[in-house]
mmCIF file of C-alpha atoms in Angstrom:
data_model
loop_
_atom_site.group_PDB
_atom_site.id
_atom_site.type_symbol
_atom_site.label_atom_id
_atom_site.label_comp_id
_atom_site.label_asym_id
_atom_site.label_seq_id
_atom_site.Cartn_x
_atom_site.Cartn_y
_atom_site.Cartn_z
ATOM 1 C CA UNK F 737 92.719 104.398 72.821
ATOM 2 C CA UNK F 738 96.459 104.983 72.696
ATOM 3 C CA UNK F 739 99.089 103.065 70.757
ATOM 4 C CA UNK F 740 101.740 102.065 73.283
ATOM 5 C CA UNK F 741 104.307 100.787 70.791
ATOM 6 C CA UNK F 742 107.696 102.550 71.083
ATOM 7 C CA UNK F 743 107.907 102.473 67.269
ATOM 8 C CA UNK F 744 105.447 105.339 67.116
ATOM 9 C CA UNK F 745 105.505 108.835 68.536
ATOM 10 C CA UNK F 746 102.859 110.687 70.455
ATOM 11 C CA UNK F 747 99.720 111.729 68.655
ATOM 12 C CA UNK F 748 99.257 115.382 67.789
ATOM 13 C CA UNK F 749 96.738 115.661 70.619
ATOM 14 C CA UNK F 750 99.164 114.214 73.142
ATOM 15 C CA UNK F 751 101.979 116.474 71.926
ATOM 16 C CA UNK F 752 99.666 119.448 72.333
ATOM 17 C CA UNK F 753 98.823 118.386 75.873
ATOM 18 C CA UNK F 754 102.519 118.117 76.732
ATOM 19 C CA UNK F 755 103.231 121.554 75.313
ATOM 20 C CA UNK F 756 100.313 123.122 77.164
ATOM 21 C CA UNK F 757 101.287 121.599 80.514
ATOM 22 C CA UNK F 758 104.923 122.570 80.050
ATOM 23 C CA UNK F 759 103.970 126.161 79.317
ATOM 24 C CA UNK F 760 101.859 126.384 82.482
ATOM 25 C CA UNK F 761 104.573 124.748 84.575
ATOM 26 C CA UNK F 762 107.445 126.851 83.228
ATOM 27 C CA UNK F 763 105.456 130.005 83.885
ATOM 28 C CA UNK F 764 103.608 129.315 87.127
ATOM 29 C CA UNK F 765 104.903 126.146 88.814
ATOM 30 C CA UNK F 766 108.691 126.017 88.451
ATOM 31 C CA UNK F 767 109.271 129.573 89.787
ATOM 32 C CA UNK F 768 107.798 128.533 93.157
ATOM 33 C CA UNK F 769 109.381 125.066 93.475
ATOM 34 C CA UNK F 770 112.398 126.087 95.580
ATOM 35 C CA UNK F 771 110.270 128.235 97.882
ATOM 36 C CA UNK F 772 107.719 125.454 98.352
ATOM 37 C CA UNK F 773 110.509 123.039 99.266
ATOM 38 C CA UNK F 774 112.279 125.428 101.638
ATOM 39 C CA UNK F 775 109.088 126.346 103.478
ATOM 40 C CA UNK F 776 107.533 122.859 103.401
ATOM 41 C CA UNK F 777 104.421 124.671 102.196
ATOM 42 C CA UNK F 778 101.563 123.321 100.102
ATOM 43 C CA UNK F 779 102.081 124.609 96.509
ATOM 44 C CA UNK F 780 98.960 126.755 96.387
ATOM 45 C CA UNK F 781 100.148 128.786 93.396
ATOM 46 C CA UNK F 782 100.728 125.573 91.453
ATOM 47 C CA UNK F 783 97.330 124.222 92.460
ATOM 48 C CA UNK F 784 95.650 127.431 91.310
ATOM 49 C CA UNK F 785 97.508 127.343 87.990
ATOM 50 C CA UNK F 786 96.807 123.652 87.359
ATOM 51 C CA UNK F 787 93.169 124.090 88.319
ATOM 52 C CA UNK F 788 92.774 127.053 85.972
ATOM 53 C CA UNK F 789 94.208 124.977 83.113
ATOM 54 C CA UNK F 790 92.229 121.823 84.038
ATOM 55 C CA UNK F 791 95.385 119.826 84.793
ATOM 56 C CA UNK F 792 94.715 119.220 88.506
ATOM 57 C CA UNK F 793 92.652 116.033 87.937
ATOM 58 C CA UNK F 794 92.700 115.432 84.179
ATOM 59 C CA UNK F 795 91.750 111.752 84.421
ATOM 60 C CA UNK F 796 88.164 112.333 85.589
ATOM 61 C CA UNK F 797 85.710 111.432 82.796
ATOM 62 C CA UNK F 798 83.771 114.162 81.024
ATOM 63 C CA UNK F 799 80.461 112.770 82.280
ATOM 64 C CA UNK F 800 81.501 113.842 85.785
ATOM 65 C CA UNK F 801 82.739 117.256 84.717
ATOM 66 C CA UNK F 802 86.346 116.292 84.090
ATOM 67 C CA UNK F 803 88.698 116.677 81.151
ATOM 68 C CA UNK F 804 88.438 112.994 80.291
ATOM 69 C CA UNK F 805 92.168 112.567 79.710
ATOM 70 C CA UNK F 806 93.280 109.045 78.874
ATOM 71 C CA UNK F 807 96.015 107.274 80.856
ATOM 72 C CA UNK F 808 98.811 108.476 78.576
ATOM 73 C CA UNK F 809 97.639 112.089 78.686
ATOM 74 C CA UNK F 810 97.473 111.868 82.479
ATOM 75 C CA UNK F 811 101.050 110.561 82.485
ATOM 76 C CA UNK F 812 102.131 113.500 80.340
ATOM 77 C CA UNK F 813 100.591 115.888 82.860
ATOM 78 C CA UNK F 814 102.353 114.109 85.730
ATOM 79 C CA UNK F 815 105.659 114.065 83.889
ATOM 80 C CA UNK F 816 105.637 117.740 82.997
ATOM 81 C CA UNK F 817 104.510 118.936 86.432
ATOM 82 C CA UNK F 818 107.142 116.747 88.127
ATOM 83 C CA UNK F 819 109.799 118.110 85.788
ATOM 84 C CA UNK F 820 109.062 121.522 87.302
ATOM 85 C CA UNK F 821 108.117 120.581 90.876
ATOM 86 C CA UNK F 822 107.691 117.082 92.274
ATOM 87 C CA UNK F 823 105.574 118.305 95.188
ATOM 88 C CA UNK F 824 103.104 119.919 92.790
ATOM 89 C CA UNK F 825 102.834 116.749 90.705
ATOM 90 C CA UNK F 826 101.194 115.081 93.679
ATOM 91 C CA UNK F 827 98.128 117.245 93.079
ATOM 92 C CA UNK F 828 97.024 115.397 89.899
ATOM 93 C CA UNK F 829 98.741 112.218 91.084
ATOM 94 C CA UNK F 830 96.932 111.878 94.394
ATOM 95 C CA UNK F 831 93.626 113.057 92.940
ATOM 96 C CA UNK F 832 93.859 110.062 90.620
ATOM 97 C CA UNK F 833 94.965 107.721 93.411
ATOM 98 C CA UNK F 834 92.100 108.783 95.675
ATOM 99 C CA UNK F 835 89.378 108.650 93.043
ATOM 100 C CA UNK F 836 90.480 105.518 91.188
ATOM 101 C CA UNK F 837 88.616 103.170 93.576
ATOM 102 C CA UNK F 838 85.399 105.030 92.768
ATOM 103 C CA UNK F 839 86.082 104.881 89.041
ATOM 104 C CA UNK F 840 86.799 101.149 89.245
ATOM 105 C CA UNK F 841 84.108 100.009 91.671
ATOM 106 C CA UNK F 842 82.062 102.904 93.021
ATOM 107 C CA UNK F 843 78.312 103.198 92.629
ATOM 108 C CA UNK F 844 76.942 105.776 90.243
ATOM 109 C CA UNK F 845 75.668 107.728 93.244
ATOM 110 C CA UNK F 846 79.151 107.921 94.736
ATOM 111 C CA UNK F 847 80.685 108.967 91.430
ATOM 112 C CA UNK F 848 78.126 111.726 90.894
ATOM 113 C CA UNK F 849 78.532 112.948 94.469
ATOM 114 C CA UNK F 850 82.324 113.046 94.725
ATOM 115 C CA UNK F 851 83.920 113.229 91.282
ATOM 116 C CA UNK F 852 82.450 116.560 90.057
ATOM 117 C CA UNK F 853 83.824 118.613 92.994
ATOM 118 C CA UNK F 854 87.294 117.207 92.298
ATOM 119 C CA UNK F 855 86.905 117.846 88.568
ATOM 120 C CA UNK F 856 85.952 121.477 89.282
ATOM 121 C CA UNK F 857 88.944 121.944 91.544
ATOM 122 C CA UNK F 858 86.796 122.530 94.584
ATOM 123 C CA UNK F 859 88.124 119.495 96.439
ATOM 124 C CA UNK F 860 90.998 117.023 96.459
ATOM 125 C CA UNK F 861 90.895 113.281 97.126
ATOM 126 C CA UNK F 862 93.448 111.229 99.124
ATOM 127 C CA UNK F 863 94.009 107.490 99.558
ATOM 128 C CA UNK F 864 94.220 105.838 102.994
ATOM 129 C CA UNK F 865 95.692 102.343 102.833
ATOM 130 C CA UNK F 866 98.918 102.278 104.880
ATOM 131 C CA UNK F 867 99.023 102.125 108.670
ATOM 132 C CA UNK F 868 101.758 102.293 111.316
ATOM 133 C CA UNK F 869 102.042 98.472 111.279
ATOM 134 C CA UNK F 870 100.748 97.797 107.769
ATOM 135 C CA UNK F 871 102.947 99.173 105.014
ATOM 136 C CA UNK F 872 104.024 96.637 102.398
ATOM 137 C CA UNK F 873 101.776 94.128 104.180
ATOM 138 C CA UNK F 874 98.579 96.084 103.594
ATOM 139 C CA UNK F 875 96.390 93.118 104.512
ATOM 140 C CA UNK F 876 97.634 93.408 108.109
ATOM 141 C CA UNK F 877 95.705 96.628 108.653
ATOM 142 C CA UNK F 878 94.042 97.186 112.023
ATOM 143 C CA UNK F 879 91.484 99.858 111.093
ATOM 144 C CA UNK F 880 87.963 98.558 111.612
ATOM 145 C CA UNK F 881 84.591 99.416 110.085
ATOM 146 C CA UNK F 882 81.589 98.141 112.009
ATOM 147 C CA UNK F 883 78.130 98.052 110.439
ATOM 148 C CA UNK F 884 75.488 99.724 112.595
ATOM 149 C CA UNK F 885 72.115 99.841 110.895
ATOM 150 C CA UNK F 886 72.333 102.109 107.856
ATOM 151 C CA UNK F 887 75.768 103.406 108.885
ATOM 152 C CA UNK F 888 79.340 102.225 109.346
ATOM 153 C CA UNK F 889 81.528 103.251 112.281
ATOM 154 C CA UNK F 890 85.245 103.493 111.514
ATOM 155 C CA UNK F 891 88.071 103.365 114.049
ATOM 156 C CA UNK F 892 91.796 103.322 113.374
ATOM 157 C CA UNK F 893 94.873 105.190 112.227
ATOM 158 C CA UNK F 894 96.154 105.629 108.670
ATOM 159 C CA UNK F 895 99.762 106.675 108.074
ATOM 160 C CA UNK F 896 101.795 108.243 105.262
ATOM 161 C CA UNK F 897 98.701 109.840 103.763
ATOM 162 C CA UNK F 898 99.634 112.267 101.017
ATOM 163 C CA UNK F 899 97.866 115.638 101.089
ATOM 164 C CA UNK F 900 96.141 114.683 104.354
ATOM 165 C CA UNK F 901 94.475 117.681 105.921
ATOM 166 C CA UNK F 902 94.314 119.471 102.578
ATOM 167 C CA UNK F 903 92.140 116.948 100.755
ATOM 168 C CA UNK F 904 88.423 117.094 101.403
ATOM 169 C CA UNK F 905 87.763 113.432 100.626
ATOM 170 C CA UNK F 906 89.523 110.151 101.514
ATOM 171 C CA UNK F 907 89.209 106.603 100.271
ATOM 172 C CA UNK F 908 89.685 104.633 103.484
ATOM 173 C CA UNK F 909 90.308 100.894 103.651
ATOM 174 C CA UNK F 910 89.160 99.071 106.778
ATOM 175 C CA UNK F 911 88.523 95.534 107.987
ATOM 176 C CA UNK F 912 84.807 94.742 108.034
ATOM 177 C CA UNK F 913 85.058 91.091 109.017
ATOM 178 C CA UNK F 914 87.912 90.484 111.479
ATOM 179 C CA UNK F 915 86.774 86.880 111.990
ATOM 180 C CA UNK F 916 87.408 85.821 108.381
ATOM 181 C CA UNK F 917 90.597 84.036 107.399
ATOM 182 C CA UNK F 918 91.362 86.752 104.909
ATOM 183 C CA UNK F 919 90.561 89.636 107.261
ATOM 184 C CA UNK F 920 87.937 90.915 104.815
ATOM 185 C CA UNK F 921 88.696 94.521 103.879
ATOM 186 C CA UNK F 922 86.270 97.070 102.476
ATOM 187 C CA UNK F 923 86.654 100.571 101.028
ATOM 188 C CA UNK F 924 84.776 103.710 102.088
ATOM 189 C CA UNK F 925 84.596 107.408 101.269
ATOM 190 C CA UNK F 926 85.291 109.550 104.322
ATOM 191 C CA UNK F 927 84.979 113.329 104.351
ATOM 192 C CA UNK F 928 87.367 115.624 106.169
ATOM 193 C CA UNK F 929 84.366 117.238 107.880
ATOM 194 C CA UNK F 930 83.010 113.960 109.293
ATOM 195 C CA UNK F 931 82.966 114.058 113.119
ATOM 196 C CA UNK F 932 85.844 112.016 114.526
ATOM 197 C CA UNK F 933 88.271 112.695 111.657
ATOM 198 C CA UNK F 934 91.518 114.421 112.668
ATOM 199 C CA UNK F 935 95.106 114.632 111.491
ATOM 200 C CA UNK F 936 98.577 114.267 112.942
ATOM 201 C CA UNK F 937 101.430 116.729 112.597
ATOM 202 C CA UNK F 938 103.064 116.947 109.157
ATOM 203 C CA UNK F 939 105.895 114.460 108.685
ATOM 204 C CA UNK F 940 109.389 115.972 108.471
ATOM 205 C CA UNK F 941 110.449 114.513 105.139
ATOM 206 C CA UNK F 942 113.567 114.301 103.013
ATOM 207 C CA UNK F 943 111.757 115.386 99.844
ATOM 208 C CA UNK F 944 108.390 116.317 98.320
ATOM 209 C CA UNK F 945 108.184 118.751 101.204
ATOM 210 C CA UNK F 946 105.432 120.813 99.600
ATOM 211 C CA UNK F 947 103.004 117.905 99.743
ATOM 212 C CA UNK F 948 101.808 117.412 103.319
ATOM 213 C CA UNK F 949 102.039 113.865 104.648
ATOM 214 C CA UNK F 950 100.152 113.164 107.879
ATOM 215 C CA UNK F 951 98.446 110.479 109.874
ATOM 216 C CA UNK F 952 94.663 110.330 109.617
ATOM 217 C CA UNK F 953 92.851 109.469 112.839
ATOM 218 C CA UNK F 954 89.412 107.858 112.718
ATOM 219 C CA UNK F 955 87.726 108.026 116.108
ATOM 220 C CA UNK F 956 84.271 106.430 115.906
ATOM 221 C CA UNK F 957 83.654 108.083 112.532
ATOM 222 C CA UNK F 958 80.072 107.343 111.575
ATOM 223 C CA UNK F 959 79.291 107.488 107.863
ATOM 224 C CA UNK F 960 76.262 106.492 105.753
ATOM 225 C CA UNK F 961 76.364 102.903 104.548
ATOM 226 C CA UNK F 962 76.071 104.042 100.939
ATOM 227 C CA UNK F 963 79.609 105.423 101.130
ATOM 228 C CA UNK F 964 80.853 101.858 100.811
ATOM 229 C CA UNK F 965 82.888 101.529 97.596
ATOM 230 C CA UNK F 966 81.951 98.306 95.856
ATOM 231 C CA UNK F 967 80.754 95.462 98.048
ATOM 232 C CA UNK F 968 81.881 94.446 101.507
ATOM 233 C CA UNK F 969 85.056 92.378 101.381
ATOM 234 C CA UNK F 970 86.164 93.738 97.995
ATOM 235 C CA UNK F 971 88.446 96.407 99.438
ATOM 236 C CA UNK F 972 91.764 94.610 99.075
ATOM 237 C CA UNK F 973 91.070 93.760 95.444
ATOM 238 C CA UNK F 974 90.032 97.358 94.796
ATOM 239 C CA UNK F 975 93.187 98.648 96.478
ATOM 240 C CA UNK F 976 95.452 96.416 94.380
ATOM 241 C CA UNK F 977 93.630 97.216 91.131
ATOM 242 C CA UNK F 978 93.958 100.902 91.936
ATOM 243 C CA UNK F 979 97.703 100.568 92.437
ATOM 244 C CA UNK F 980 98.053 98.726 89.124
ATOM 245 C CA UNK F 981 96.850 101.921 87.441
ATOM 246 C CA UNK F 982 98.432 104.547 89.661
ATOM 247 C CA UNK F 983 101.898 103.014 89.717
ATOM 248 C CA UNK F 984 102.005 104.114 86.095
ATOM 249 C CA UNK F 985 101.510 107.731 87.165
ATOM 250 C CA UNK F 986 104.265 107.375 89.777
ATOM 251 C CA UNK F 987 106.489 106.147 86.955
ATOM 252 C CA UNK F 988 105.586 109.274 84.986
ATOM 253 C CA UNK F 989 106.403 111.406 88.015
ATOM 254 C CA UNK F 990 109.819 109.740 88.250
ATOM 255 C CA UNK F 991 110.466 110.313 84.547
ATOM 256 C CA UNK F 992 109.616 113.979 84.997
ATOM 257 C CA UNK F 993 111.964 114.399 87.955
ATOM 258 C CA UNK F 994 114.759 112.699 86.027
ATOM 259 C CA UNK F 995 114.131 114.822 82.936
ATOM 260 C CA UNK F 996 114.212 118.011 84.983
ATOM 261 C CA UNK F 997 117.571 117.064 86.460
ATOM 262 C CA UNK F 998 118.977 116.093 83.059
ATOM 263 C CA UNK F 999 117.769 119.347 81.491
ATOM 264 C CA UNK F 1000 119.458 121.430 84.171
ATOM 265 C CA UNK F 1001 122.682 119.434 84.049
ATOM 266 C CA UNK F 1002 122.873 119.764 80.262
ATOM 267 C CA UNK F 1003 122.648 123.530 80.491
ATOM 268 C CA UNK F 1004 125.144 123.736 83.329
ATOM 269 C CA UNK F 1005 127.929 121.661 81.765
ATOM 270 C CA UNK F 1006 127.808 123.769 78.622
ATOM 271 C CA UNK F 1007 128.206 126.995 80.592
ATOM 272 C CA UNK F 1008 130.706 125.858 83.221
ATOM 273 C CA UNK F 1009 134.346 126.207 82.117
ATOM 274 C CA UNK F 1010 137.366 124.365 83.514
ATOM 275 C CA UNK F 1011 140.833 124.023 82.009
ATOM 276 C CA UNK F 1012 139.911 126.665 79.464
ATOM 277 C CA UNK F 1013 136.858 125.008 77.925
ATOM 278 C CA UNK F 1014 133.287 123.937 78.749
ATOM 279 C CA UNK F 1015 133.199 120.846 80.935
ATOM 280 C CA UNK F 1016 130.738 119.410 78.404
ATOM 281 C CA UNK F 1017 133.738 118.881 76.106
ATOM 282 C CA UNK F 1018 135.243 116.247 78.399
ATOM 283 C CA UNK F 1019 134.522 112.682 77.374
ATOM 284 C CA UNK F 1020 134.017 111.416 80.928
ATOM 285 C CA UNK F 1021 131.129 113.829 81.422
ATOM 286 C CA UNK F 1022 129.722 113.053 77.997
ATOM 287 C CA UNK F 1023 129.549 109.379 78.917
ATOM 288 C CA UNK F 1024 127.596 110.289 82.069
ATOM 289 C CA UNK F 1025 125.202 112.451 80.055
ATOM 290 C CA UNK F 1026 124.706 109.690 77.494
ATOM 291 C CA UNK F 1027 123.808 107.186 80.186
ATOM 292 C CA UNK F 1028 121.448 109.654 81.838
ATOM 293 C CA UNK F 1029 119.643 110.387 78.581
ATOM 294 C CA UNK F 1030 119.457 106.705 77.669
ATOM 295 C CA UNK F 1031 117.953 105.757 81.028
ATOM 296 C CA UNK F 1032 115.404 108.551 80.965
ATOM 297 C CA UNK F 1033 114.214 107.623 77.495
ATOM 298 C CA UNK F 1034 114.014 103.921 78.341
ATOM 299 C CA UNK F 1035 111.974 104.757 81.438
ATOM 300 C CA UNK F 1036 109.715 107.028 79.424
ATOM 301 C CA UNK F 1037 109.004 104.400 76.782
ATOM 302 C CA UNK F 1038 108.247 101.732 79.393
ATOM 303 C CA UNK F 1039 105.960 104.166 81.211
ATOM 304 C CA UNK F 1040 104.062 105.016 78.034
ATOM 305 C CA UNK F 1041 103.719 101.314 77.220
ATOM 306 C CA UNK F 1042 102.285 100.779 80.708
ATOM 307 C CA UNK F 1043 99.932 103.722 80.198
ATOM 308 C CA UNK F 1044 98.477 102.027 77.134
ATOM 309 C CA UNK F 1045 97.788 98.930 79.186
ATOM 310 C CA UNK F 1046 96.236 101.026 81.931
ATOM 311 C CA UNK F 1047 93.890 102.656 79.429
ATOM 312 C CA UNK F 1048 92.786 99.267 78.100
ATOM 313 C CA UNK F 1049 92.971 97.549 81.502
ATOM 314 C CA UNK F 1050 94.991 94.750 79.888
ATOM 315 C CA UNK F 1051 95.670 91.464 81.632
ATOM 316 C CA UNK F 1052 99.385 92.261 81.882
ATOM 317 C CA UNK F 1053 98.881 95.718 83.428
ATOM 318 C CA UNK F 1054 100.040 94.439 86.827
ATOM 319 C CA UNK F 1055 103.428 93.460 85.375
ATOM 320 C CA UNK F 1056 103.838 96.617 83.307
ATOM 321 C CA UNK F 1057 102.701 98.949 86.081
ATOM 322 C CA UNK F 1058 105.179 97.414 88.521
ATOM 323 C CA UNK F 1059 107.960 97.357 85.917
ATOM 324 C CA UNK F 1060 107.438 100.984 84.897
ATOM 325 C CA UNK F 1061 107.290 102.186 88.490
ATOM 326 C CA UNK F 1062 110.422 100.286 89.557
ATOM 327 C CA UNK F 1063 112.503 101.092 86.490
ATOM 328 C CA UNK F 1064 111.521 104.761 86.274
ATOM 329 C CA UNK F 1065 112.054 105.421 89.973
ATOM 330 C CA UNK F 1066 115.449 103.699 89.964
ATOM 331 C CA UNK F 1067 116.274 105.814 86.922
ATOM 332 C CA UNK F 1068 115.177 109.005 88.667
ATOM 333 C CA UNK F 1069 117.410 108.248 91.642
ATOM 334 C CA UNK F 1070 120.407 107.451 89.427
ATOM 335 C CA UNK F 1071 119.960 110.421 87.090
ATOM 336 C CA UNK F 1072 119.413 112.997 89.832
ATOM 337 C CA UNK F 1073 122.457 111.689 91.713
ATOM 338 C CA UNK F 1074 124.530 111.997 88.545
ATOM 339 C CA UNK F 1075 123.182 115.509 88.002
ATOM 340 C CA UNK F 1076 124.438 116.508 91.451
ATOM 341 C CA UNK F 1077 127.805 114.970 90.564
ATOM 342 C CA UNK F 1078 127.998 116.909 87.297
ATOM 343 C CA UNK F 1079 127.507 120.175 89.150
ATOM 344 C CA UNK F 1080 130.201 119.286 91.667
ATOM 345 C CA UNK F 1081 130.095 121.329 94.860
ATOM 346 C CA UNK F 1082 127.372 123.552 93.459
ATOM 347 C CA UNK F 1083 125.126 120.534 93.011
ATOM 348 C CA UNK F 1084 125.290 119.931 96.749
ATOM 349 C CA UNK F 1085 123.840 123.333 97.581
ATOM 350 C CA UNK F 1086 120.302 124.661 97.603
ATOM 351 C CA UNK F 1087 121.346 127.382 95.177
ATOM 352 C CA UNK F 1088 120.755 124.858 92.397
ATOM 353 C CA UNK F 1089 117.672 122.650 91.944
ATOM 354 C CA UNK F 1090 119.304 119.266 91.399
ATOM 355 C CA UNK F 1091 119.796 118.557 95.115
ATOM 356 C CA UNK F 1092 116.056 119.067 95.596
ATOM 357 C CA UNK F 1093 115.353 116.784 92.664
ATOM 358 C CA UNK F 1094 117.604 114.100 94.131
ATOM 359 C CA UNK F 1095 115.757 114.299 97.457
ATOM 360 C CA UNK F 1096 112.396 114.226 95.695
ATOM 361 C CA UNK F 1097 113.371 111.249 93.551
ATOM 362 C CA UNK F 1098 113.961 108.956 96.514
ATOM 363 C CA UNK F 1099 110.303 108.671 97.503
ATOM 364 C CA UNK F 1100 109.368 107.295 94.080
ATOM 365 C CA UNK F 1101 111.313 104.141 95.005
ATOM 366 C CA UNK F 1102 109.251 103.784 98.191
ATOM 367 C CA UNK F 1103 105.627 104.854 97.943
ATOM 368 C CA UNK F 1104 102.824 102.966 96.209
ATOM 369 C CA UNK F 1105 104.850 99.837 96.905
ATOM 370 C CA UNK F 1106 108.600 99.733 97.453
ATOM 371 C CA UNK F 1107 110.678 98.649 94.491
ATOM 372 C CA UNK F 1108 111.439 95.416 96.326
ATOM 373 C CA UNK F 1109 107.687 94.734 96.380
ATOM 374 C CA UNK F 1110 107.475 95.661 92.687
ATOM 375 C CA UNK F 1111 110.053 93.004 91.903
ATOM 376 C CA UNK F 1112 108.018 90.435 93.819
ATOM 377 C CA UNK F 1113 104.954 91.465 91.829
ATOM 378 C CA UNK F 1114 106.815 91.197 88.532
ATOM 379 C CA UNK F 1115 108.323 87.813 89.368
ATOM 380 C CA UNK F 1116 104.944 86.367 90.313
ATOM 381 C CA UNK F 1117 103.434 87.664 87.108
ATOM 382 C CA UNK F 1118 106.251 86.120 85.070
ATOM 383 C CA UNK F 1119 105.920 82.801 86.853
ATOM 384 C CA UNK F 1120 102.185 82.869 86.189
ATOM 385 C CA UNK F 1121 102.845 83.528 82.513
ATOM 386 C CA UNK F 1122 101.083 86.937 82.590
ATOM 387 C CA UNK F 1123 103.258 88.996 80.279
ATOM 388 C CA UNK F 1124 102.833 89.807 76.639
ATOM 389 C CA UNK F 1125 105.048 91.242 73.963
ATOM 390 C CA UNK F 1126 104.472 94.751 72.706
#
């Protein structure tokens, strides 16, 4: 259990986790970040380093061979990896996103079959919810799963799937009862090796270029019926509960990106001289730095508060997860843009990392629910009276 009150600091254990992740990332992740971005290449060196240190999927419980990190510790991992390389942070981030439906609703057989390989680092797990015509309106999905004896047959297309083609396993959401008023949706585990599974070309993206994003094609994919996650018709609820938890890790990713940009800008303005003195001496720049630092810390505290609610699965997690994700991602976009401004012309070039960080930050305002959707979620929670004080 973690104390999410901003009046208190991290526990000694959590501080140790942060220090350990930062050491790994400074040594083995950050040095490859620019190359990964330039080549749009999966960050294999980062994956190897995170796997060796058990930071690639820290959230998996010990009973399934994982590190058993709580929600706050998982956020610390996300934050520190994103500070070094946003693309690499999608390794622990998407492993949590893909496996969370199993942790929330999966049978014990499914958990024992699929969580240990991810915990060992022998496989990764992606999440297939969005479709070409079903983004924010996830319930409009067209993918179908038809029961056929002791199997299901899946047909459809999933879009914007992070780490598609690299991950071995996929949580796929599909309509199992197209005649129902609610278009009953169910969740399934699909393996990359299942006949009928294929992938589109990698998307040509603005940022997080080292994390492949592809379409997943399901062409009469026949899977055993026991790969159903939860019960038939529970898929939409499972998907939304999953996002309540994983939006907190996206918030941590955004905090990490923002912190990385602030760290670099702080060093630069103290070394760069104009008019005979460091530009850090000028009050206008100091005001920018103050605002950047204030926003990052506010986003961090809100994210940690949300992490506490995720760990306890509190009633107001939906509000706090949406709030943390929206606020932290807006902060990341603002802080990285200011970091580019502080570096002037140099900030606009690939010779310095802040332009990459600015490009990477943008996606945090979009995926796992746009920030416009987050505001709808928050407003509905407020109107329903589901919000508590710290």
